[in-house]
Amino acid sequence: MSTHAKRERLLLADLLEAEGPDAPTLCEGWNTRDLAAHVVVRERRPDAAGGILIKQLVPRLEKVMEEFTAKPYEELIQLIRTGPPRFSPFSLKQIDEMSNTVEFYVHAEDVRRAQPDWTARELDAVFQDALWSRLERTARMTGRGAPTGLVLRRPDGQTAVAHRGTPVVTVTGEPSELLMFAMGRRRVADVQLEGDEDAIAKLRNADELGK
């Protein structure tokens, strides 16, 4: 496994372990046990994980999620720590880095920021650049459902167009915070919004931007 993905995986496992199985998360309707089960199913049960994206497979996903949620919490944590089995595509270094760096970063923040005493995590410039690289590639997909034009901007001025349209709202922040915003965690994302007031209000109140 690559450095970023492995680090975020272990951090997520540590956070889940520290908070216990019944702590809240930013994922609506999920506690830490549900989130842990999701991470394991996504990596270890491709027959069910397709339900994350494909409506027809949702019943299968729900059934398998129930099975894994019922497992001992400590077992779920250990499965996350040890990583995917050898036959999983996620065991390949490039796929792990491409698919899991953002996944584990966001889910770790889902655990951290759901707690009342959370504090901002300082991220190094190399990791911020890695997150920005992934955000640039997926901006159009994550912002396709935005009700306004949407531009994501780093403090240094680099931009990514997430949705074309008018009026335009520009969201400025570090890549890690822009990711939280784009992935539906707008309430806790440390970003600044610029643009027409009505457009900003629409964007803040919109459902998931990727729909």
Tab-separated table of N, CA, C and O in Angstrom, residues 82-176:
chain	number	residue	atom	x	y	z
A	82	THR	N	-5.629	-4.336	8.581
A	82	THR	CA	-4.839	-5.278	7.794
A	82	THR	C	-4.991	-5.062	6.300
A	82	THR	O	-4.182	-5.543	5.513
A	83	GLY	N	-6.009	-4.316	5.903
A	83	GLY	CA	-6.169	-4.004	4.496
A	83	GLY	C	-6.907	-5.075	3.719
A	83	GLY	O	-7.318	-6.102	4.273
A	84	PRO	N	-7.065	-4.846	2.430
A	84	PRO	CA	-7.861	-5.762	1.600
A	84	PRO	C	-7.166	-7.096	1.380
A	84	PRO	O	-5.939	-7.183	1.477
A	85	PRO	N	-7.940	-8.136	1.093
A	85	PRO	CA	-7.330	-9.432	0.777
A	85	PRO	C	-6.567	-9.361	-0.545
A	85	PRO	O	-6.741	-8.427	-1.334
A	86	ARG	N	-5.730	-10.347	-0.779
A	86	ARG	CA	-4.851	-10.324	-1.950
A	86	ARG	C	-5.604	-10.284	-3.275
A	86	ARG	O	-5.147	-9.703	-4.254
A	87	PHE	N	-6.807	-10.872	-3.314
A	87	PHE	CA	-7.552	-10.924	-4.572
A	87	PHE	C	-8.287	-9.617	-4.864
A	87	PHE	O	-8.839	-9.429	-5.939
A	88	SER	N	-8.329	-8.703	-3.903
A	88	SER	CA	-9.052	-7.450	-4.100
A	88	SER	C	-8.250	-6.488	-4.964
A	88	SER	O	-7.034	-6.373	-4.814
A	89	PRO	N	-8.929	-5.754	-5.872
A	89	PRO	CA	-8.216	-4.723	-6.645
A	89	PRO	C	-7.553	-3.682	-5.751
A	89	PRO	O	-6.538	-3.103	-6.116
A	90	PHE	N	-8.123	-3.468	-4.558
A	90	PHE	CA	-7.570	-2.464	-3.650
A	90	PHE	C	-6.210	-2.879	-3.089
A	90	PHE	O	-5.514	-2.065	-2.483
A	91	SER	N	-5.820	-4.140	-3.283
A	91	SER	CA	-4.510	-4.574	-2.803
A	91	SER	C	-3.386	-4.104	-3.725
A	91	SER	O	-2.216	-4.163	-3.361
A	92	LEU	N	-3.736	-3.643	-4.923
A	92	LEU	CA	-2.743	-3.123	-5.862
A	92	LEU	C	-2.388	-1.695	-5.472
A	92	LEU	O	-3.267	-0.860	-5.239
A	93	LYS	N	-1.114	-1.413	-5.415
A	93	LYS	CA	-0.635	-0.135	-4.876
A	93	LYS	C	-1.263	1.074	-5.557
A	93	LYS	O	-1.731	2.008	-4.897
A	94	GLN	N	-1.291	1.077	-6.891
A	94	GLN	CA	-1.811	2.234	-7.608
A	94	GLN	C	-3.302	2.427	-7.355
A	94	GLN	O	-3.774	3.557	-7.185
A	95	ILE	N	-4.045	1.339	-7.346
A	95	ILE	CA	-5.485	1.437	-7.114
A	95	ILE	C	-5.763	1.859	-5.677
A	95	ILE	O	-6.666	2.652	-5.398
A	96	ASP	N	-4.970	1.337	-4.749
A	96	ASP	CA	-5.118	1.714	-3.344
A	96	ASP	C	-4.930	3.214	-3.177
A	96	ASP	O	-5.736	3.903	-2.545
A	97	GLU	N	-3.863	3.740	-3.766
A	97	GLU	CA	-3.579	5.175	-3.645
A	97	GLU	C	-4.671	6.008	-4.309
A	97	GLU	O	-5.138	6.996	-3.752
A	98	MET	N	-5.085	5.590	-5.499
A	98	MET	CA	-6.063	6.357	-6.264
A	98	MET	C	-7.447	6.336	-5.606
A	98	MET	O	-8.150	7.337	-5.571
A	99	SER	N	-7.830	5.183	-5.063
A	99	SER	CA	-9.197	5.004	-4.569
A	99	SER	C	-9.361	5.232	-3.080
A	99	SER	O	-10.458	5.573	-2.627
A	100	ASN	N	-8.306	5.038	-2.317
A	100	ASN	CA	-8.463	5.025	-0.859
A	100	ASN	C	-7.932	6.252	-0.128
A	100	ASN	O	-8.330	6.496	1.013
A	101	THR	N	-7.052	7.008	-0.739
A	101	THR	CA	-6.513	8.173	-0.038
A	101	THR	C	-7.631	9.124	0.365
A	101	THR	O	-7.761	9.511	1.531
A	102	VAL	N	-8.464	9.501	-0.592
A	102	VAL	CA	-9.585	10.402	-0.301
A	102	VAL	C	-10.634	9.704	0.548
A	102	VAL	O	-11.163	10.283	1.505
A	103	GLU	N	-10.947	8.467	0.222
A	103	GLU	CA	-11.967	7.717	0.970
A	103	GLU	C	-11.642	7.685	2.458
A	103	GLU	O	-12.495	7.984	3.307
A	104	PHE	N	-10.404	7.334	2.784
A	104	PHE	CA	-10.045	7.201	4.199
A	104	PHE	C	-9.867	8.564	4.869
A	104	PHE	O	-10.189	8.719	6.050
A	105	TYR	N	-9.362	9.538	4.121
A	105	TYR	CA	-9.243	10.878	4.710
A	105	TYR	C	-10.627	11.404	5.096
A	105	TYR	O	-10.836	11.883	6.221
A	106	VAL	N	-11.561	11.340	4.176
A	106	VAL	CA	-12.904	11.873	4.434
A	106	VAL	C	-13.587	11.114	5.566
A	106	VAL	O	-14.193	11.716	6.461
A	107	HIS	N	-13.472	9.782	5.567
A	107	HIS	CA	-14.136	9.019	6.625
A	107	HIS	C	-13.468	9.237	7.986
A	107	HIS	O	-14.153	9.212	9.019
A	108	ALA	N	-12.160	9.458	7.997
A	108	ALA	CA	-11.513	9.795	9.264
A	108	ALA	C	-12.053	11.120	9.797
A	108	ALA	O	-12.326	11.267	10.996
A	109	GLU	N	-12.251	12.076	8.901
A	109	GLU	CA	-12.834	13.354	9.310
A	109	GLU	C	-14.299	13.195	9.694
A	109	GLU	O	-14.812	13.930	10.542
A	110	ASP	N	-14.990	12.229	9.083
A	110	ASP	CA	-16.377	11.953	9.472
A	110	ASP	C	-16.451	11.557	10.943
A	110	ASP	O	-17.421	11.878	11.638
A	111	VAL	N	-15.446	10.836	11.395
A	111	VAL	CA	-15.400	10.434	12.806
A	111	VAL	C	-14.943	11.611	13.669
A	111	VAL	O	-15.582	11.953	14.668
A	112	ARG	N	-13.845	12.250	13.287
A	112	ARG	CA	-13.279	13.328	14.093
A	112	ARG	C	-14.258	14.484	14.277
A	112	ARG	O	-14.492	14.965	15.380
A	113	ARG	N	-14.816	14.960	13.153
A	113	ARG	CA	-15.597	16.199	13.193
A	113	ARG	C	-17.013	16.010	13.727
A	113	ARG	O	-17.734	16.996	13.938
A	114	ALA	N	-17.407	14.777	13.938
A	114	ALA	CA	-18.717	14.530	14.552
A	114	ALA	C	-18.656	14.645	16.067
A	114	ALA	O	-19.695	14.681	16.731
A	115	GLN	N	-17.440	14.712	16.606
A	115	GLN	CA	-17.287	14.801	18.055
A	115	GLN	C	-17.301	16.278	18.480
A	115	GLN	O	-16.754	17.131	17.776
A	116	PRO	N	-17.916	16.600	19.597
A	116	PRO	CA	-18.086	18.005	19.991
A	116	PRO	C	-16.788	18.745	20.271
A	116	PRO	O	-16.733	19.965	20.158
A	117	ASP	N	-15.730	18.020	20.600
A	117	ASP	CA	-14.469	18.687	20.971
A	117	ASP	C	-13.403	18.570	19.883
A	117	ASP	O	-12.216	18.683	20.159
A	118	TRP	N	-13.816	18.364	18.626
A	118	TRP	CA	-12.825	18.151	17.584
A	118	TRP	C	-12.037	19.434	17.304
A	118	TRP	O	-12.522	20.537	17.477
A	119	THR	N	-10.798	19.224	16.889
A	119	THR	CA	-9.938	20.333	16.511
A	119	THR	C	-9.371	20.075	15.120
A	119	THR	O	-9.286	18.925	14.677
A	120	ALA	N	-9.014	21.135	14.440
A	120	ALA	CA	-8.508	21.021	13.073
A	120	ALA	C	-7.203	20.236	13.046
A	120	ALA	O	-6.355	20.383	13.929
A	121	ARG	N	-7.055	19.413	12.047
A	121	ARG	CA	-5.847	18.610	11.857
A	121	ARG	C	-4.920	19.322	10.885
A	121	ARG	O	-5.351	19.771	9.819
A	122	GLU	N	-3.655	19.453	11.242
A	122	GLU	CA	-2.682	20.088	10.358
A	122	GLU	C	-2.142	19.058	9.369
A	122	GLU	O	-1.641	18.002	9.766
A	123	LEU	N	-2.239	19.385	8.092
A	123	LEU	CA	-1.783	18.481	7.040
A	123	LEU	C	-0.583	19.083	6.331
A	123	LEU	O	-0.536	20.295	6.091
A	124	ASP	N	0.378	18.234	5.973
A	124	ASP	CA	1.569	18.740	5.299
A	124	ASP	C	1.258	19.091	3.846
A	124	ASP	O	0.261	18.640	3.268
A	125	ALA	N	2.123	19.901	3.247
A	125	ALA	CA	1.907	20.406	1.892
A	125	ALA	C	1.863	19.287	0.859
A	125	ALA	O	1.096	19.358	-0.115
A	126	VAL	N	2.644	18.245	1.051
A	126	VAL	CA	2.669	17.132	0.091
A	126	VAL	C	1.313	16.428	0.065
A	126	VAL	O	0.783	16.105	-1.009
A	127	PHE	N	0.737	16.218	1.239
A	127	PHE	CA	-0.566	15.561	1.292
A	127	PHE	C	-1.651	16.478	0.729
A	127	PHE	O	-2.546	16.024	0.011
A	128	GLN	N	-1.573	17.775	1.017
A	128	GLN	CA	-2.546	18.708	0.447
A	128	GLN	C	-2.484	18.675	-1.079
A	128	GLN	O	-3.520	18.688	-1.753
A	129	ASP	N	-1.278	18.610	-1.625
A	129	ASP	CA	-1.128	18.534	-3.081
A	129	ASP	C	-1.730	17.241	-3.629
A	129	ASP	O	-2.343	17.233	-4.706
A	130	ALA	N	-1.551	16.149	-2.899
A	130	ALA	CA	-2.114	14.873	-3.332
A	130	ALA	C	-3.639	14.932	-3.344
A	130	ALA	O	-4.294	14.434	-4.272
A	131	LEU	N	-4.221	15.535	-2.320
A	131	LEU	CA	-5.676	15.682	-2.268
A	131	LEU	C	-6.168	16.595	-3.388
A	131	LEU	O	-7.201	16.327	-4.008
A	132	TRP	N	-5.431	17.667	-3.655
A	132	TRP	CA	-5.819	18.574	-4.738
A	132	TRP	C	-5.792	17.869	-6.085
A	132	TRP	O	-6.689	18.068	-6.923
A	133	SER	N	-4.791	17.043	-6.307
A	133	SER	CA	-4.686	16.303	-7.564
A	133	SER	C	-5.922	15.439	-7.792
A	133	SER	O	-6.480	15.398	-8.892
A	134	ARG	N	-6.376	14.779	-6.746
A	134	ARG	CA	-7.567	13.936	-6.870
A	134	ARG	C	-8.824	14.778	-7.029
A	134	ARG	O	-9.733	14.430	-7.791
A	135	LEU	N	-8.881	15.897	-6.325
A	135	LEU	CA	-10.044	16.773	-6.439
A	135	LEU	C	-10.145	17.356	-7.843
A	135	LEU	O	-11.249	17.449	-8.404
A	136	GLU	N	-9.030	17.751	-8.422
A	136	GLU	CA	-9.041	18.279	-9.795
A	136	GLU	C	-9.630	17.266	-10.766
A	136	GLU	O	-10.426	17.619	-11.638
A	137	ARG	N	-9.243	16.001	-10.611
A	137	ARG	CA	-9.699	14.965	-11.544
A	137	ARG	C	-11.170	14.634	-11.381
A	137	ARG	O	-11.811	14.181	-12.326
A	138	THR	N	-11.698	14.810	-10.176
A	138	THR	CA	-13.081	14.394	-9.920
A	138	THR	C	-14.038	15.563	-9.710
A	138	THR	O	-15.213	15.343	-9.406
A	139	ALA	N	-13.544	16.798	-9.875
A	139	ALA	CA	-14.367	17.974	-9.560
A	139	ALA	C	-15.676	17.985	-10.338
A	139	ALA	O	-16.742	18.259	-9.771
A	140	ARG	N	-15.634	17.682	-11.626
A	140	ARG	CA	-16.844	17.725	-12.446
A	140	ARG	C	-17.863	16.693	-11.976
A	140	ARG	O	-19.070	16.945	-12.009
A	141	MET	N	-17.382	15.545	-11.535
A	141	MET	CA	-18.294	14.502	-11.078
A	141	MET	C	-18.902	14.868	-9.725
A	141	MET	O	-20.109	14.737	-9.514
A	142	THR	N	-18.065	15.364	-8.806
A	142	THR	CA	-18.574	15.666	-7.474
A	142	THR	C	-19.450	16.914	-7.467
A	142	THR	O	-20.276	17.079	-6.561
A	143	GLY	N	-19.302	17.769	-8.478
A	143	GLY	CA	-20.101	18.991	-8.504
A	143	GLY	C	-21.191	19.020	-9.546
A	143	GLY	O	-21.826	20.059	-9.751
A	144	ARG	N	-21.464	17.884	-10.190
A	144	ARG	CA	-22.393	17.905	-11.320
A	144	ARG	C	-23.826	18.281	-10.932
A	144	ARG	O	-24.601	18.722	-11.771
A	145	GLY	N	-24.182	18.105	-9.669
A	145	GLY	CA	-25.539	18.437	-9.249
A	145	GLY	C	-25.668	19.797	-8.596
A	145	GLY	O	-26.731	20.139	-8.062
A	146	ALA	N	-24.619	20.605	-8.650
A	146	ALA	CA	-24.657	21.923	-7.997
A	146	ALA	C	-25.732	22.797	-8.646
A	146	ALA	O	-25.885	22.804	-9.875
A	147	PRO	N	-26.484	23.556	-7.852
A	147	PRO	CA	-27.549	24.408	-8.404
A	147	PRO	C	-27.035	25.716	-8.997
A	147	PRO	O	-27.807	26.511	-9.511
A	148	THR	N	-25.731	25.952	-8.904
A	148	THR	CA	-25.105	27.156	-9.449
A	148	THR	C	-23.800	26.770	-10.124
A	148	THR	O	-23.345	25.629	-10.003
A	149	GLY	N	-23.195	27.721	-10.814
A	149	GLY	CA	-21.825	27.498	-11.244
A	149	GLY	C	-20.954	27.357	-10.004
A	149	GLY	O	-21.219	27.992	-8.983
A	150	LEU	N	-19.937	26.494	-10.081
A	150	LEU	CA	-19.133	26.215	-8.883
A	150	LEU	C	-17.662	26.104	-9.253
A	150	LEU	O	-17.276	25.272	-10.081
A	151	VAL	N	-16.856	26.959	-8.643
A	151	VAL	CA	-15.409	26.925	-8.830
A	151	VAL	C	-14.752	26.678	-7.478
A	151	VAL	O	-15.092	27.325	-6.485
A	152	LEU	N	-13.840	25.731	-7.437
A	152	LEU	CA	-13.081	25.425	-6.228
A	152	LEU	C	-11.699	26.061	-6.357
A	152	LEU	O	-11.024	25.892	-7.386
A	153	ARG	N	-11.274	26.791	-5.335
A	153	ARG	CA	-10.015	27.543	-5.438
A	153	ARG	C	-9.149	27.339	-4.204
A	153	ARG	O	-9.620	27.465	-3.070
A	154	ARG	N	-7.888	27.046	-4.436
A	154	ARG	CA	-6.905	26.966	-3.359
A	154	ARG	C	-6.478	28.374	-2.950
A	154	ARG	O	-6.610	29.325	-3.736
A	155	PRO	N	-5.926	28.537	-1.753
A	155	PRO	CA	-5.434	29.856	-1.337
A	155	PRO	C	-4.380	30.432	-2.273
A	155	PRO	O	-4.235	31.651	-2.366
A	156	ASP	N	-3.628	29.551	-2.981
A	156	ASP	CA	-2.590	30.056	-3.893
A	156	ASP	C	-3.151	30.446	-5.263
A	156	ASP	O	-2.405	30.857	-6.150
A	157	GLY	N	-4.471	30.311	-5.446
A	157	GLY	CA	-5.101	30.742	-6.687
A	157	GLY	C	-5.416	29.641	-7.671
A	157	GLY	O	-6.138	29.875	-8.654
A	158	GLN	N	-4.898	28.429	-7.499
A	158	GLN	CA	-5.228	27.324	-8.394
A	158	GLN	C	-6.729	27.041	-8.304
A	158	GLN	O	-7.304	27.041	-7.209
A	159	THR	N	-7.346	26.786	-9.449
A	159	THR	CA	-8.788	26.558	-9.463
A	159	THR	C	-9.154	25.284	-10.210
A	159	THR	O	-8.400	24.796	-11.050
A	160	ALA	N	-10.331	24.781	-9.883
A	160	ALA	CA	-10.931	23.653	-10.600
A	160	ALA	C	-12.411	23.969	-10.765
A	160	ALA	O	-13.076	24.349	-9.797
A	161	VAL	N	-12.911	23.842	-11.982
A	161	VAL	CA	-14.323	24.091	-12.245
A	161	VAL	C	-15.104	22.822	-11.942
A	161	VAL	O	-14.917	21.790	-12.587
A	162	ALA	N	-15.978	22.898	-10.949
A	162	ALA	CA	-16.773	21.733	-10.561
A	162	ALA	C	-18.113	21.697	-11.269
A	162	ALA	O	-18.702	20.628	-11.440
A	163	HIS	N	-18.612	22.869	-11.657
A	163	HIS	CA	-19.893	22.915	-12.376
A	163	HIS	C	-19.973	24.216	-13.164
A	163	HIS	O	-19.748	25.287	-12.611
A	164	ARG	N	-20.280	24.090	-14.457
A	164	ARG	CA	-20.419	25.279	-15.284
A	164	ARG	C	-21.839	25.819	-15.165
A	164	ARG	O	-22.797	25.060	-15.113
A	165	GLY	N	-21.965	27.128	-15.134
A	165	GLY	CA	-23.273	27.754	-15.030
A	165	GLY	C	-23.142	29.134	-14.429
A	165	GLY	O	-22.066	29.560	-14.034
A	166	THR	N	-24.259	29.834	-14.399
A	166	THR	CA	-24.297	31.153	-13.787
A	166	THR	C	-25.512	31.243	-12.882
A	166	THR	O	-26.530	30.598	-13.156
A	167	PRO	N	-25.457	32.035	-11.820
A	167	PRO	CA	-24.265	32.732	-11.330
A	167	PRO	C	-23.242	31.758	-10.773
A	167	PRO	O	-23.574	30.609	-10.477
A	168	VAL	N	-22.012	32.223	-10.621
A	168	VAL	CA	-20.918	31.373	-10.156
A	168	VAL	C	-20.628	31.641	-8.683
A	168	VAL	O	-20.560	32.791	-8.258
A	169	VAL	N	-20.461	30.571	-7.927
A	169	VAL	CA	-19.982	30.663	-6.548
A	169	VAL	C	-18.563	30.104	-6.518
A	169	VAL	O	-18.322	29.002	-7.018
A	170	THR	N	-17.643	30.859	-5.958
A	170	THR	CA	-16.267	30.407	-5.802
A	170	THR	C	-16.041	30.008	-4.351
A	170	THR	O	-16.310	30.795	-3.440
A	171	VAL	N	-15.583	28.800	-4.156
A	171	VAL	CA	-15.329	28.281	-2.815
A	171	VAL	C	-13.823	28.181	-2.633
A	171	VAL	O	-13.144	27.495	-3.394
A	172	THR	N	-13.298	28.874	-1.625
A	172	THR	CA	-11.856	28.927	-1.403
A	172	THR	C	-11.486	28.235	-0.096
A	172	THR	O	-12.140	28.443	0.938
A	173	GLY	N	-10.456	27.417	-0.150
A	173	GLY	CA	-9.968	26.736	1.039
A	173	GLY	C	-8.833	25.806	0.686
A	173	GLY	O	-8.499	25.617	-0.492
A	174	GLU	N	-8.228	25.219	1.699
A	174	GLU	CA	-7.211	24.201	1.455
A	174	GLU	C	-7.858	22.994	0.777
A	174	GLU	O	-9.060	22.739	0.964
A	175	PRO	N	-7.099	22.233	-0.018
A	175	PRO	CA	-7.681	21.082	-0.709
A	175	PRO	C	-8.453	20.134	0.215
A	175	PRO	O	-9.515	19.622	-0.155
A	176	SER	N	-7.932	19.913	1.411
A	176	SER	CA	-8.611	19.022	2.356
A	176	SER	C	-9.998	19.540	2.715
A	176	SER	O	-10.958	18.767	2.823
